[in-house]
Amino acid sequence: MTEKAQFEYLWDKIRERLEKLVTHITFETYFKNLEATDIVNKKIVLKAASETGAGIVMRNADKLREAIAAAQVGLNDFIVFVEGSSQYTVDELPDALEENPLQTDKRFTFDSYVVGTSNRLVYAAAKSVASAPGENFNPLYIYGGTGLGKTHLLQAIANEIASQKPSLKVLYTTSEKFLNEFVDSLSRSGEGQIARFRSRYRNVDVLLIDDVQFWAGKSGVQEEFFHTFNELFSQNKQIVITSDCPAKDLKLLEERLRTRFEGGLIADVQPPDIETKIAILKKKAYERKAVVPDEVLAFLIKSTDDDNVRTLEGRLNTVIFASKLHEQPISLELAALALQESINVSEPGEVTPGAIIRATCAHYGITQQELLSKNKKAEIARARQICAYLMRDMLSMPLVNIGQEMGGMHYSTIIYAHDKIAELMKVNDKIAKDVSDIRSVVLKQ
């Protein structure tokens, strides 16, 4: 989805609400054909055909703001302009901090991070950086295998600094999002777009970037980040980076970037020992308000060789869901049964985007065309979100590619859908079961 299409997508959601707040003739004559051209400081910029039309829009400003709030699209106001008009112009400059609030999971804190022998050093380093950004260990380079808590630590640093030092500008992002925004800024016309991108990332006090290994072989983004790094480092701004391997092993990254990464503190997250795994699962069970006996926790750990904490959490969630489904307390027998059922549907061959799309359509009784369209019906929109969630969860594909498979869905919409469904699954058993059932069908194909 192009940036212009993304603006129109947001405007469509607002128009749906607005249509119920103004008269039919006012909506059809003055609002329906307004063109969304930009987003500035959480305000949608709308182009009107005439000053008369813009005047009508302003006379209905309260209703338009009400529609913006009701649409829940992350915006809070609007700007209306007319080409060539001296009265209706766009004279507001984008504010980097307001336009890009800290986008982290507020549950990821130092208090919620389980510390053991495998991660004590990196935990201490992260705490030190959060207490004095730019003074201790700059840059801080954290590496480790998938699912060992790197993202948790990275976001804990961001959340701690934002909470304890609110005057500092903190920006957390992923390497993929940085890359996508860089490419977007190059593809749009005008020198102002790349300048706007650079302003966002270079006018901060703390920059945290997750999974830089995805830049391997991409010289353009490496060049851009090299200069961003130098700009921040020269001003003693804190930089924190995560990767799945030591900096020296990033062979497809330019040597000058690797040496920058190695110039600070390199800390690795080791796989947790059994005691730490049990402590992690106990905390997760407590968060889910589930009573899980220690013997079941030990069984969940010892019956797999996987050190990935997310995998262990997934096994725990499977057992908790089975307990709710069968209305039985959690026991060794129930856990063994639940995991055996899960294992039975986990063995097949390759998972493809098409398989996920087909299974989602079949489950909800809709067509592929409906699923991949912009149809706003609640049941179709929810199916679309679940399909996007499963694609991101089950496939090792860049967000841009997932968006293409989903009919041109923008990467930010995919992230929102994934996070939304992940949250709903924790409180809505029906959605959790829908996701589980579709996943099972996909794995059996």
Coordinates of C-alpha atoms in Angstrom, one line a residue:
M1 CA 0.0 0.0 0.0
T2 CA 1.4 3.4 -1.0
E3 CA 1.6 6.2 1.5
K4 CA -1.3 8.0 -0.3
A5 CA -3.4 4.9 -0.1
Q6 CA -2.6 4.7 3.6
F7 CA -3.9 8.2 4.1
E8 CA -7.0 7.3 2.2
Y9 CA -7.5 4.2 4.2
L10 CA -7.4 6.3 7.4
W11 CA -9.8 8.8 5.9
D12 CA -12.2 6.1 4.9
K13 CA -12.4 5.0 8.5
I14 CA -13.1 8.5 9.6
R15 CA -15.7 9.1 6.8
E16 CA -17.6 6.0 8.0
R17 CA -18.2 7.7 11.4
L18 CA -18.7 11.2 10.0
E19 CA -21.5 10.0 7.7
K20 CA -23.6 9.3 10.8
L21 CA -22.9 12.7 12.3
V22 CA -23.8 15.2 9.5
T23 CA -26.8 15.4 7.1
H24 CA -26.7 13.2 4.0
I25 CA -26.6 16.2 1.6
T26 CA -23.7 17.8 3.6
F27 CA -21.7 14.6 3.6
E28 CA -22.3 13.9 -0.2
T29 CA -21.6 17.5 -1.2
Y30 CA -18.7 18.6 1.0
F31 CA -17.1 15.6 2.7
K32 CA -17.3 12.6 0.5
N33 CA -14.8 13.9 -2.1
L34 CA -12.3 15.5 0.3
E35 CA -8.8 14.1 -0.5
A36 CA -6.4 12.9 2.3
T37 CA -2.9 14.1 1.3
D38 CA -0.8 13.8 4.5
I39 CA -0.5 13.3 8.2
V40 CA 1.1 16.1 10.2
N41 CA 1.4 15.9 14.0
K42 CA -1.4 13.4 14.4
K43 CA -3.6 15.6 12.1
I44 CA -5.0 14.4 8.8
V45 CA -4.5 16.9 6.0
L46 CA -7.6 17.2 3.7
K47 CA -7.7 18.9 0.3
A48 CA -10.9 20.6 -0.6
A49 CA -11.9 21.7 -4.1
S50 CA -12.9 25.2 -3.2
E51 CA -12.9 27.8 -0.4
T52 CA -16.6 27.4 -0.1
G53 CA -16.2 23.7 0.6
A54 CA -13.4 24.3 3.0
G55 CA -15.6 26.8 4.9
I56 CA -18.4 24.2 5.2
V57 CA -15.9 21.7 6.6
M58 CA -14.7 24.2 9.2
R59 CA -18.3 24.9 10.2
N60 CA -18.6 21.2 11.0
A61 CA -15.2 21.0 12.6
D62 CA -16.6 19.6 15.9
K63 CA -18.4 16.8 14.2
L64 CA -15.3 16.0 12.1
R65 CA -13.2 15.8 15.2
E66 CA -15.8 13.6 16.9
A67 CA -15.5 11.2 13.9
I68 CA -11.7 11.2 14.1
A69 CA -11.9 10.3 17.7
A70 CA -14.5 7.6 17.1
A71 CA -12.5 6.0 14.3
Q72 CA -9.6 5.3 16.7
V73 CA -6.9 5.6 14.0
G74 CA -4.3 7.4 16.2
L75 CA -5.2 10.9 15.0
N76 CA -6.7 13.8 17.0
D77 CA -7.4 16.7 14.5
F78 CA -7.5 17.8 10.9
I79 CA -6.2 20.5 8.6
V80 CA -8.2 21.5 5.5
F81 CA -6.6 23.4 2.6
V82 CA -7.3 24.6 -0.9
E83 CA -4.7 24.8 -3.6
G84 CA -3.9 28.4 -4.4
S85 CA -5.9 29.7 -1.5
S86 CA -4.3 32.2 1.0
Q87 CA -7.0 31.5 3.6
Y88 CA -6.9 27.7 3.7
T89 CA -3.2 26.6 3.7
V90 CA -1.0 24.0 5.3
D91 CA 1.5 26.0 7.3
E92 CA 2.1 23.5 10.1
L93 CA 5.6 21.9 10.2
P94 CA 5.8 18.3 11.4
D95 CA 7.1 17.7 14.9
A96 CA 9.3 14.6 15.1
L97 CA 8.5 13.8 18.7
E98 CA 4.7 14.3 18.5
E99 CA 4.5 12.5 15.2
N100 CA 6.4 9.5 16.5
P101 CA 5.5 8.7 20.1
L102 CA 7.3 5.9 21.9
Q103 CA 5.9 2.7 20.5
T104 CA 6.7 0.1 23.0
D105 CA 4.9 -2.6 25.0
K106 CA 4.5 -1.0 28.4
R107 CA 4.6 -4.5 30.0
F108 CA 8.2 -4.8 29.0
T109 CA 9.9 -3.4 32.1
F110 CA 13.0 -4.3 34.2
D111 CA 10.6 -5.5 36.9
S112 CA 8.9 -7.9 34.6
Y113 CA 12.2 -9.3 33.3
V114 CA 13.2 -12.6 35.0
V115 CA 16.9 -12.5 35.8
G116 CA 19.0 -15.6 36.1
T117 CA 22.6 -16.6 35.6
S118 CA 22.3 -16.6 31.9
N119 CA 21.3 -13.0 31.6
R120 CA 22.5 -11.2 34.7
L121 CA 25.3 -9.3 32.9
V122 CA 23.2 -8.0 30.1
Y123 CA 20.5 -7.1 32.5
A124 CA 22.9 -5.0 34.6
A125 CA 24.3 -3.3 31.4
A126 CA 20.8 -2.4 30.3
K127 CA 19.9 -1.0 33.7
S128 CA 23.1 1.0 33.7
V129 CA 22.3 2.5 30.3
A130 CA 18.8 3.4 31.3
S131 CA 20.1 5.2 34.5
A132 CA 22.6 7.3 32.6
P133 CA 22.0 7.4 28.8
G134 CA 25.0 8.4 26.8
E135 CA 27.4 8.0 29.7
N136 CA 27.7 4.3 30.2
F137 CA 28.4 1.7 27.4
N138 CA 27.7 3.6 24.2
P139 CA 26.7 1.9 22.0
L140 CA 25.3 -1.1 23.9
Y141 CA 25.1 -4.1 21.5
I142 CA 22.9 -7.0 22.8
Y143 CA 22.9 -10.3 20.9
G144 CA 21.4 -13.7 21.4
G145 CA 19.2 -16.3 19.9
T146 CA 15.5 -15.9 19.1
G147 CA 13.1 -15.7 22.0
L148 CA 15.7 -15.1 24.7
G149 CA 14.5 -11.6 25.8
K150 CA 16.5 -9.2 23.7
T151 CA 13.4 -7.2 22.7
H152 CA 12.1 -7.2 26.2
L153 CA 15.3 -5.6 27.5
L154 CA 15.5 -3.1 24.6
Q155 CA 11.9 -1.9 25.3
A156 CA 12.5 -2.0 29.1
I157 CA 15.4 0.5 28.5
A158 CA 13.1 2.7 26.4
N159 CA 10.2 2.5 28.9
E160 CA 12.5 3.2 31.9
I161 CA 14.1 6.3 30.3
A162 CA 10.7 7.6 29.1
S163 CA 9.3 7.2 32.6
Q164 CA 12.3 8.5 34.7
K165 CA 13.7 11.1 32.3
P166 CA 10.6 12.5 30.4
S167 CA 12.6 15.4 29.0
L168 CA 14.7 13.1 26.8
K169 CA 13.5 12.1 23.4
V170 CA 13.5 8.3 23.1
L171 CA 12.9 6.4 19.9
Y172 CA 12.5 2.7 19.7
T173 CA 12.1 1.0 16.3
T174 CA 12.9 -2.2 14.4
S175 CA 15.5 -2.5 11.7
E176 CA 12.7 -3.5 9.3
K177 CA 10.7 -0.4 10.1
F178 CA 13.8 1.8 9.8
L179 CA 14.4 0.3 6.3
N180 CA 10.8 0.6 5.2
E181 CA 10.7 4.3 6.2
F182 CA 14.0 5.0 4.6
V183 CA 12.8 3.4 1.3
D184 CA 9.5 5.3 1.6
S185 CA 11.3 8.6 2.0
L186 CA 13.4 8.0 -1.1
S187 CA 10.4 7.0 -3.2
R188 CA 8.4 10.1 -2.4
S189 CA 9.1 13.2 -4.4
G190 CA 10.9 16.2 -2.9
E191 CA 14.1 16.6 -0.8
G192 CA 11.9 17.4 2.2
Q193 CA 11.0 13.7 2.7
I194 CA 14.5 12.4 3.2
A195 CA 15.2 15.4 5.4
R196 CA 12.2 14.6 7.5
F197 CA 13.3 11.0 7.9
R198 CA 16.7 12.0 9.0
S199 CA 15.3 14.6 11.4
R200 CA 13.2 12.0 13.0
Y201 CA 16.1 9.6 13.7
R202 CA 18.9 12.1 14.4
N203 CA 17.1 14.5 16.7
V204 CA 16.7 12.1 19.6
D205 CA 18.5 11.5 22.9
V206 CA 18.2 7.7 22.8
L207 CA 17.9 5.5 19.7
L208 CA 17.1 1.8 20.1
I209 CA 17.0 -0.5 17.1
D210 CA 16.0 -4.2 17.2
D211 CA 17.4 -6.9 14.9
V212 CA 20.0 -5.1 12.8
Q213 CA 21.0 -8.4 11.2
F214 CA 18.2 -7.8 8.7
W215 CA 20.3 -5.1 7.1
A216 CA 22.8 -7.6 5.8
G217 CA 23.5 -7.0 2.1
K218 CA 21.4 -3.8 2.0
S219 CA 24.1 -1.2 1.4
G220 CA 21.8 1.8 1.1
V221 CA 20.2 1.5 4.6
Q222 CA 23.6 0.7 6.1
E223 CA 25.0 3.9 4.6
E224 CA 22.1 5.9 6.0
F225 CA 22.4 4.3 9.5
F226 CA 26.2 4.8 9.5
H227 CA 25.7 8.6 9.2
T228 CA 22.9 8.5 11.7
F229 CA 25.1 6.6 14.2
N230 CA 27.9 9.1 13.8
E231 CA 25.6 12.1 14.2
L232 CA 24.2 10.7 17.5
F233 CA 27.4 9.3 18.8
S234 CA 29.2 12.7 18.3
Q235 CA 26.6 14.3 20.5
N236 CA 26.9 11.6 23.2
K237 CA 23.4 10.4 22.5
Q238 CA 22.7 6.8 23.6
I239 CA 22.5 4.0 21.0
V240 CA 21.3 0.5 21.8
I241 CA 21.2 -2.2 19.2
T242 CA 20.1 -5.9 19.2
S243 CA 21.1 -8.7 16.8
D244 CA 21.0 -12.5 16.7
C245 CA 24.8 -12.8 16.6
P246 CA 28.0 -11.0 17.6
A247 CA 28.9 -7.9 15.6
K248 CA 32.0 -9.7 14.2
D249 CA 29.8 -12.4 12.6
L250 CA 27.7 -9.9 10.6
K251 CA 29.7 -10.6 7.5
L252 CA 27.3 -8.9 5.1
L253 CA 27.4 -5.7 7.1
E254 CA 30.0 -3.1 6.2
E255 CA 33.2 -3.2 8.2
R256 CA 32.8 0.4 9.3
L257 CA 29.4 -0.4 10.9
R258 CA 30.7 -3.5 12.6
T259 CA 33.6 -1.6 14.2
R260 CA 31.1 1.1 15.4
F261 CA 29.0 -1.7 17.1
E262 CA 32.1 -3.2 18.7
G263 CA 33.3 0.2 20.1
G264 CA 30.9 0.0 23.1
L265 CA 29.8 -2.9 25.2
I266 CA 28.8 -6.2 23.6
A267 CA 26.6 -8.3 25.9
D268 CA 25.1 -11.6 25.0
V269 CA 21.9 -13.2 26.3
Q270 CA 22.5 -16.9 27.0
P271 CA 19.8 -19.6 26.9
P272 CA 18.2 -19.8 30.4
D273 CA 18.8 -22.6 32.7
I274 CA 16.0 -24.8 34.1
E275 CA 15.5 -22.6 37.2
T276 CA 15.2 -19.5 35.1
K277 CA 12.8 -21.1 32.7
I278 CA 10.5 -22.2 35.6
A279 CA 10.7 -18.7 37.0
I280 CA 9.7 -17.2 33.6
L281 CA 6.8 -19.6 33.2
K282 CA 5.6 -18.9 36.8
K283 CA 5.5 -15.2 36.0
K284 CA 3.6 -15.8 32.7
A285 CA 1.1 -18.0 34.5
Y286 CA 0.6 -15.4 37.1
E287 CA -0.1 -12.8 34.4
R288 CA -2.7 -15.1 32.9
K289 CA -4.2 -15.7 36.3
A290 CA -3.7 -19.4 35.9
V291 CA -2.8 -21.9 38.6
V292 CA -0.1 -24.2 37.2
P293 CA 1.6 -26.8 39.5
D294 CA 5.4 -26.8 39.5
E295 CA 5.4 -30.4 38.2
V296 CA 3.5 -29.2 35.1
L297 CA 6.0 -26.3 34.6
A298 CA 8.9 -28.7 34.8
F299 CA 7.1 -31.0 32.3
L300 CA 6.7 -28.2 29.8
I301 CA 10.4 -27.5 30.0
K302 CA 11.9 -31.0 30.1
S303 CA 9.7 -32.3 27.3
T304 CA 11.3 -30.0 24.7
D305 CA 14.9 -29.1 23.9
D306 CA 13.9 -25.6 22.7
D307 CA 15.4 -22.7 24.7
N308 CA 13.2 -20.1 23.0
V309 CA 11.2 -18.5 25.8
R310 CA 8.4 -17.6 23.4
T311 CA 8.1 -21.3 22.5
L312 CA 7.9 -22.2 26.2
E313 CA 5.2 -19.5 26.7
G314 CA 3.3 -20.9 23.7
R315 CA 3.3 -24.4 25.3
L316 CA 2.1 -22.9 28.5
N317 CA -0.7 -21.0 26.7
T318 CA -1.7 -24.2 25.0
V319 CA -2.2 -25.9 28.3
I320 CA -4.0 -23.0 29.9
F321 CA -6.4 -22.8 26.9
A322 CA -7.0 -26.6 27.1
S323 CA -7.9 -26.2 30.8
K324 CA -10.5 -23.5 29.9
L325 CA -11.8 -25.5 27.0
H326 CA -12.3 -28.7 28.9
E327 CA -13.2 -26.9 32.2
Q328 CA -10.6 -28.9 34.1
P329 CA -7.8 -27.8 36.5
I330 CA -4.3 -28.0 35.0
S331 CA -2.6 -31.3 35.7
L332 CA 0.2 -33.4 34.2
E333 CA -2.4 -35.5 32.3
L334 CA -4.1 -32.5 30.8
A335 CA -0.8 -30.9 29.8
A336 CA 0.4 -34.1 28.2
L337 CA -2.9 -34.4 26.3
A338 CA -2.9 -30.7 25.2
L339 CA 0.7 -30.8 24.0
Q340 CA 0.2 -34.2 22.2
E341 CA -2.8 -32.6 20.3
S342 CA -0.6 -29.7 19.5
I343 CA 2.2 -31.9 18.3
N344 CA -0.1 -34.0 16.1
V345 CA -1.0 -30.9 14.1
S346 CA 2.5 -29.5 14.0
E347 CA 4.3 -32.0 11.9
P348 CA 3.3 -31.3 8.3
G349 CA 5.1 -29.6 5.5
E350 CA 5.7 -26.0 4.4
V351 CA 3.3 -23.3 5.4
T352 CA 2.5 -20.8 2.7
P353 CA 0.6 -17.5 2.6
G354 CA -2.0 -19.1 0.3
A355 CA -2.6 -21.9 2.9
I356 CA -3.2 -19.3 5.6
I357 CA -5.6 -17.3 3.4
R358 CA -7.5 -20.4 2.3
A359 CA -7.9 -21.6 5.9
T360 CA -9.0 -18.2 7.2
C361 CA -11.6 -17.9 4.4
A362 CA -12.9 -21.4 5.0
H363 CA -13.2 -20.8 8.8
Y364 CA -15.2 -17.7 8.4
G365 CA -17.2 -18.6 5.3
I366 CA -16.0 -15.7 3.2
T367 CA -14.3 -15.5 -0.2
Q368 CA -10.7 -14.6 -0.8
Q369 CA -11.8 -11.5 -2.6
E370 CA -13.7 -10.3 0.5
L371 CA -10.8 -11.1 2.8
L372 CA -8.3 -9.1 0.7
S373 CA -10.6 -6.2 -0.1
K374 CA -11.2 -3.1 2.0
N375 CA -14.6 -4.3 3.1
K376 CA -15.2 -2.8 6.6
K377 CA -17.8 -5.3 7.8
A378 CA -16.8 -6.3 11.4
E379 CA -16.6 -10.0 10.7
I380 CA -14.5 -9.6 7.5
A381 CA -12.2 -7.0 9.2
R382 CA -11.6 -9.4 12.1
A383 CA -10.9 -12.3 9.7
R384 CA -8.4 -10.0 7.9
Q385 CA -6.7 -9.1 11.1
I386 CA -6.4 -12.8 12.2
C387 CA -5.0 -13.7 8.8
A388 CA -2.4 -11.0 9.0
Y389 CA -1.6 -12.1 12.6
L390 CA -1.1 -15.7 11.5
M391 CA 1.1 -14.7 8.5
R392 CA 3.4 -12.7 10.7
D393 CA 3.4 -15.5 13.3
M394 CA 3.9 -18.5 11.1
L395 CA 6.0 -17.2 8.2
S396 CA 9.5 -15.8 8.1
M397 CA 8.6 -13.0 5.7
P398 CA 9.3 -9.3 5.7
L399 CA 6.2 -7.2 6.5
V400 CA 6.3 -5.7 3.0
N401 CA 5.9 -9.1 1.4
I402 CA 3.1 -10.0 3.8
G403 CA 1.4 -6.8 2.8
Q404 CA 1.6 -7.8 -0.8
E405 CA 0.0 -11.2 0.0
M406 CA -2.7 -9.4 1.9
G407 CA -3.8 -7.3 -1.1
G408 CA -1.5 -4.3 -0.5
M409 CA -1.9 -4.0 3.2
H410 CA 0.5 -1.4 4.7
Y411 CA 3.2 -2.7 7.0
S412 CA 1.9 -0.5 9.9
T413 CA -1.5 -2.0 9.5
I414 CA 0.0 -5.5 9.7
I415 CA 1.8 -4.6 12.9
Y416 CA -1.4 -3.1 14.4
A417 CA -3.4 -6.2 13.4
H418 CA -0.8 -8.6 14.9
D419 CA -0.7 -6.7 18.2
K420 CA -4.5 -6.3 18.4
I421 CA -5.1 -10.0 17.9
A422 CA -2.4 -11.0 20.3
E423 CA -4.0 -8.8 23.0
L424 CA -7.5 -10.1 22.2
M425 CA -6.4 -13.7 22.5
K426 CA -5.5 -13.1 26.1
V427 CA -9.0 -12.0 27.1
N428 CA -11.3 -13.5 24.4
D429 CA -11.5 -17.3 24.3
K430 CA -13.5 -17.3 21.1
I431 CA -10.8 -15.4 19.2
A432 CA -8.1 -17.6 20.8
K433 CA -10.0 -20.7 19.6
D434 CA -10.5 -19.3 16.1
V435 CA -6.8 -18.6 15.8
S436 CA -5.9 -22.1 17.1
D437 CA -8.4 -23.8 14.8
I438 CA -7.1 -21.9 11.7
R439 CA -3.5 -22.6 12.6
S440 CA -4.3 -26.3 13.0
V441 CA -6.0 -26.5 9.6
V442 CA -3.0 -24.7 8.0
L443 CA -0.5 -27.2 9.6
K444 CA -2.5 -30.1 8.3
Q445 CA -2.5 -29.0 4.7

